[in-house]
């Protein structure tokens, strides 16, 4: 088989990533765009790199060893990657490879200068840029120097930062190869970077130009602060001109040097406004060619721009696809559902099919388009109020959009689109516990009917059945009586907090009045695991067995241990009641506790260690007594006020109302997830049939298909293209690196909102007060429930909590989350258990160190970091 070690840039196709790497392929594409000037050159292909590796079989062994290293072991990564680089650099370049490179250089003369740049096959991709991960050498002169730096570029595939980047992205080191781009060097007056979308806000209509004098290395290395131009619609809308004291310039005999800029030039702009606008026009042409926002390296030579690189901007959050050119404002669904992780296609498509409002996918997350509601003054007020109660940061972000009066047009009414998230203001219902009991009974009957009727369904008949089941699902969700009951509990909470603050000067009084409210399925779930611990605790052999449990079939072996039958039965009974739950449970593709019961083992063992027998009943009774004492205290103080009897009577009615209905707030979600588990079991059974028929390789591949795509596959029995599954898997990994905004516009602007408060001490972290009280303790920063190792008195700090986290709440003293509002699940359960809690604390898991002592002010809504 003949090998091609060198290929001219103008011959490179942009799909030839496997041959010339991401950078080389992009440069080949750039050279074909009309009006775009790319310095000439060639690529040393990945065939040459493979040839080099074949010269030293020990490299394969070293790479295999590197693949087995724990990603967190930085010392081992540093040592191994350095050894691999040394090995590669010491390999003599084979004569035929060296000859091919030298022949390309020969026609230009010995004094021609080149830029020698690495170009890995996993570089400059739509989902991973790898920017700055491998090496670049500038002003390289002479064949010997070029060959030396080509060898260094090959070795730079194994820089510590490149190795770590691949490990974090789940990319196999052995699957990546290195090409090298060798280009004629250009010596610019100015150079820099053009982002065709604002890299900070994500706004696709605003381009940002960073510019400095000399070579671009001065900017990349942070040697100088660049001039910054913001360009929108062919006009510079903002700019900052800095004092540029240093520059990087070429040396006569090769290499570069850092020089001081004449004081008279330092504050001159590196570009004129007209040049910045012209550069952005060029960037828009490049963006259009590659089909997405680009990060472009440019040089200015005699008022003419040369483009030396363009790569996708991988950090921008995607924009939902729209079928019109109108402005749109989207609100994150995940922030309301307390699950901001990305979902796989089956997960988000199932949520779309069962949701009450239209939802749009972007970056593996779902968003609701609220543009029409914002456009109507009447609907806008209700939407902002609902959003503000749920998450004040969302409200602030929406108000920021509204301040730009030209973005959302004003309409006489809201038009189509359904009720605002969070519900409207339904008619009041009687304070009658029998209403809640009836709603729960109806929901359980509907789930039992689904479980009975779905049994045995397969093939197209299953999907016909599921589409009907989704309608029943939505009917149950939209039951007017259920919505009235939910709103009754929430409105009573707001009434109590508002009035008791007004009348008694007491903040968040409802938090104590709702302790141990009846019918709260989520708080019952946490307490029930304490009861499981009571069964396990008397049996040391069971405790020892569970401490070593790793496999998902541990329940089978448990029965063989003394006391194990009782423990197994208790865990099985818990799973029968709550096994459909899991972290991120709105995504049907997530493993449920019934599918992965080992998830619960650390929590059970923590409960065994941290609590005495009977803790569940005692905690519930303590909460109930505190609520009763609080009620007596509040009513007594109210009666002492002017018009006190009326105020006390109204307050008593609201206390009864909140205790009747607030627990039901958690039940509809339990019903949704119960139904989801039945859908999932049926779909996985169908996936098993498809595997046996040779249509799929593995059952879990269905998670990377939307429900509609899976339906089509079942109807046709058409084999699923493995490349589609691989693309979806890569996209899902890439989505994990994106931070979803609370609010997103159709221009791509991501808005997180801000707290506009002056009552937070300096250095404290502001958030939403959702459960009263103050507590000081050790912060445990936990990103995955499976990693929880809690001691009594710890304060849980985590990105978000959904109902599945509630078993941890019994062991903690306080709660801090990055996402949430007054009525989200974590807030409700924190109040149930009497835990001081602050939610919606931006970047809490990064600003608070694991093990650090903190003080949570659950009444006033902030967190102090203690020395």
PDB file of N, CA and C in Angstrom, residues 654-689:
ATOM      1  N   UNK A 654     -55.378  29.544  56.988  1.00  0.00           N
ATOM      2  CA  UNK A 654     -54.296  29.343  56.023  1.00  0.00           C
ATOM      3  C   UNK A 654     -53.310  28.273  56.483  1.00  0.00           C
ATOM      4  N   UNK A 655     -53.087  28.186  57.807  1.00  0.00           N
ATOM      5  CA  UNK A 655     -52.213  27.115  58.312  1.00  0.00           C
ATOM      6  C   UNK A 655     -52.842  25.755  58.005  1.00  0.00           C
ATOM      7  N   UNK A 656     -54.138  25.629  58.279  1.00  0.00           N
ATOM      8  CA  UNK A 656     -54.821  24.368  57.963  1.00  0.00           C
ATOM      9  C   UNK A 656     -54.738  24.069  56.469  1.00  0.00           C
ATOM     10  N   UNK A 657     -54.852  25.121  55.677  1.00  0.00           N
ATOM     11  CA  UNK A 657     -54.838  24.937  54.228  1.00  0.00           C
ATOM     12  C   UNK A 657     -53.452  24.489  53.730  1.00  0.00           C
ATOM     13  N   UNK A 658     -52.401  25.137  54.262  1.00  0.00           N
ATOM     14  CA  UNK A 658     -51.067  24.776  53.801  1.00  0.00           C
ATOM     15  C   UNK A 658     -50.715  23.353  54.233  1.00  0.00           C
ATOM     16  N   UNK A 659     -51.142  22.960  55.450  1.00  0.00           N
ATOM     17  CA  UNK A 659     -50.817  21.604  55.900  1.00  0.00           C
ATOM     18  C   UNK A 659     -51.644  20.548  55.169  1.00  0.00           C
ATOM     19  N   UNK A 660     -52.798  20.942  54.673  1.00  0.00           N
ATOM     20  CA  UNK A 660     -53.617  20.003  53.903  1.00  0.00           C
ATOM     21  C   UNK A 660     -53.020  19.756  52.519  1.00  0.00           C
ATOM     22  N   UNK A 661     -52.520  20.816  51.879  1.00  0.00           N
ATOM     23  CA  UNK A 661     -52.189  20.712  50.457  1.00  0.00           C
ATOM     24  C   UNK A 661     -50.698  20.719  50.126  1.00  0.00           C
ATOM     25  N   UNK A 662     -49.828  21.223  51.003  1.00  0.00           N
ATOM     26  CA  UNK A 662     -48.439  21.418  50.590  1.00  0.00           C
ATOM     27  C   UNK A 662     -47.726  20.097  50.318  1.00  0.00           C
ATOM     28  N   UNK A 663     -48.086  19.051  51.035  1.00  0.00           N
ATOM     29  CA  UNK A 663     -47.444  17.756  50.792  1.00  0.00           C
ATOM     30  C   UNK A 663     -47.760  17.200  49.408  1.00  0.00           C
ATOM     31  N   UNK A 664     -48.967  17.504  48.920  1.00  0.00           N
ATOM     32  CA  UNK A 664     -49.376  16.991  47.605  1.00  0.00           C
ATOM     33  C   UNK A 664     -48.533  17.595  46.487  1.00  0.00           C
ATOM     34  N   UNK A 665     -47.879  18.720  46.751  1.00  0.00           N
ATOM     35  CA  UNK A 665     -47.027  19.377  45.757  1.00  0.00           C
ATOM     36  C   UNK A 665     -46.024  18.399  45.140  1.00  0.00           C
ATOM     37  N   UNK A 666     -45.592  17.398  45.909  1.00  0.00           N
ATOM     38  CA  UNK A 666     -44.585  16.445  45.445  1.00  0.00           C
ATOM     39  C   UNK A 666     -45.182  15.242  44.717  1.00  0.00           C
ATOM     40  N   UNK A 667     -46.484  15.051  44.819  1.00  0.00           N
ATOM     41  CA  UNK A 667     -47.048  13.793  44.307  1.00  0.00           C
ATOM     42  C   UNK A 667     -47.111  13.702  42.778  1.00  0.00           C
ATOM     43  N   UNK A 668     -47.538  14.753  42.061  1.00  0.00           N
ATOM     44  CA  UNK A 668     -47.603  14.609  40.593  1.00  0.00           C
ATOM     45  C   UNK A 668     -46.279  14.187  39.965  1.00  0.00           C
ATOM     46  N   UNK A 669     -45.141  14.686  40.482  1.00  0.00           N
ATOM     47  CA  UNK A 669     -43.834  14.284  39.942  1.00  0.00           C
ATOM     48  C   UNK A 669     -43.613  12.787  40.181  1.00  0.00           C
ATOM     49  N   UNK A 670     -44.010  12.316  41.345  1.00  0.00           N
ATOM     50  CA  UNK A 670     -43.899  10.876  41.645  1.00  0.00           C
ATOM     51  C   UNK A 670     -44.722  10.071  40.637  1.00  0.00           C
ATOM     52  N   UNK A 671     -45.915  10.578  40.317  1.00  0.00           N
ATOM     53  CA  UNK A 671     -46.758   9.895  39.332  1.00  0.00           C
ATOM     54  C   UNK A 671     -46.122   9.890  37.947  1.00  0.00           C
ATOM     55  N   UNK A 672     -45.537  11.035  37.552  1.00  0.00           N
ATOM     56  CA  UNK A 672     -44.869  11.112  36.249  1.00  0.00           C
ATOM     57  C   UNK A 672     -43.749  10.083  36.161  1.00  0.00           C
ATOM     58  N   UNK A 673     -42.919  10.031  37.197  1.00  0.00           N
ATOM     59  CA  UNK A 673     -41.754   9.145  37.163  1.00  0.00           C
ATOM     60  C   UNK A 673     -42.180   7.684  37.243  1.00  0.00           C
ATOM     61  N   UNK A 674     -43.258   7.405  37.957  1.00  0.00           N
ATOM     62  CA  UNK A 674     -43.791   6.035  37.989  1.00  0.00           C
ATOM     63  C   UNK A 674     -44.213   5.596  36.589  1.00  0.00           C
ATOM     64  N   UNK A 675     -44.867   6.482  35.865  1.00  0.00           N
ATOM     65  CA  UNK A 675     -45.269   6.176  34.493  1.00  0.00           C
ATOM     66  C   UNK A 675     -44.036   6.025  33.602  1.00  0.00           C
ATOM     67  N   UNK A 676     -43.064   6.901  33.788  1.00  0.00           N
ATOM     68  CA  UNK A 676     -41.852   6.843  32.961  1.00  0.00           C
ATOM     69  C   UNK A 676     -41.140   5.499  33.086  1.00  0.00           C
ATOM     70  N   UNK A 677     -41.111   4.957  34.295  1.00  0.00           N
ATOM     71  CA  UNK A 677     -40.426   3.674  34.491  1.00  0.00           C
ATOM     72  C   UNK A 677     -41.141   2.562  33.718  1.00  0.00           C
ATOM     73  N   UNK A 678     -42.453   2.612  33.687  1.00  0.00           N
ATOM     74  CA  UNK A 678     -43.203   1.608  32.919  1.00  0.00           C
ATOM     75  C   UNK A 678     -42.957   1.782  31.428  1.00  0.00           C
ATOM     76  N   UNK A 679     -42.908   3.034  30.957  1.00  0.00           N
ATOM     77  CA  UNK A 679     -42.567   3.264  29.543  1.00  0.00           C
ATOM     78  C   UNK A 679     -41.178   2.695  29.241  1.00  0.00           C
ATOM     79  N   UNK A 680     -40.242   2.970  30.137  1.00  0.00           N
ATOM     80  CA  UNK A 680     -38.859   2.563  29.894  1.00  0.00           C
ATOM     81  C   UNK A 680     -38.737   1.044  29.834  1.00  0.00           C
ATOM     82  N   UNK A 681     -39.385   0.345  30.769  1.00  0.00           N
ATOM     83  CA  UNK A 681     -39.293  -1.110  30.776  1.00  0.00           C
ATOM     84  C   UNK A 681     -39.814  -1.691  29.461  1.00  0.00           C
ATOM     85  N   UNK A 682     -40.915  -1.131  28.962  1.00  0.00           N
ATOM     86  CA  UNK A 682     -41.491  -1.620  27.707  1.00  0.00           C
ATOM     87  C   UNK A 682     -40.560  -1.329  26.530  1.00  0.00           C
ATOM     88  N   UNK A 683     -39.962  -0.139  26.513  1.00  0.00           N
ATOM     89  CA  UNK A 683     -39.077   0.223  25.412  1.00  0.00           C
ATOM     90  C   UNK A 683     -37.785  -0.587  25.440  1.00  0.00           C
ATOM     91  N   UNK A 684     -37.267  -0.884  26.626  1.00  0.00           N
ATOM     92  CA  UNK A 684     -36.061  -1.702  26.699  1.00  0.00           C
ATOM     93  C   UNK A 684     -36.348  -3.145  26.284  1.00  0.00           C
ATOM     94  N   UNK A 685     -37.534  -3.627  26.610  1.00  0.00           N
ATOM     95  CA  UNK A 685     -37.909  -4.963  26.138  1.00  0.00           C
ATOM     96  C   UNK A 685     -37.968  -4.978  24.613  1.00  0.00           C
ATOM     97  N   UNK A 686     -38.513  -3.912  24.033  1.00  0.00           N
ATOM     98  CA  UNK A 686     -38.561  -3.797  22.573  1.00  0.00           C
ATOM     99  C   UNK A 686     -37.150  -3.684  22.001  1.00  0.00           C
ATOM    100  N   UNK A 687     -36.276  -2.951  22.694  1.00  0.00           N
ATOM    101  CA  UNK A 687     -34.892  -2.847  22.239  1.00  0.00           C
ATOM    102  C   UNK A 687     -34.210  -4.206  22.249  1.00  0.00           C
ATOM    103  N   UNK A 688     -34.526  -5.028  23.247  1.00  0.00           N
ATOM    104  CA  UNK A 688     -33.983  -6.389  23.280  1.00  0.00           C
ATOM    105  C   UNK A 688     -34.402  -7.190  22.051  1.00  0.00           C
ATOM    106  N   UNK A 689     -35.656  -7.022  21.637  1.00  0.00           N
ATOM    107  CA  UNK A 689     -36.138  -7.708  20.426  1.00  0.00           C
ATOM    108  C   UNK A 689     -35.365  -7.226  19.202  1.00  0.00           C
TER     109      UNK A 689
END
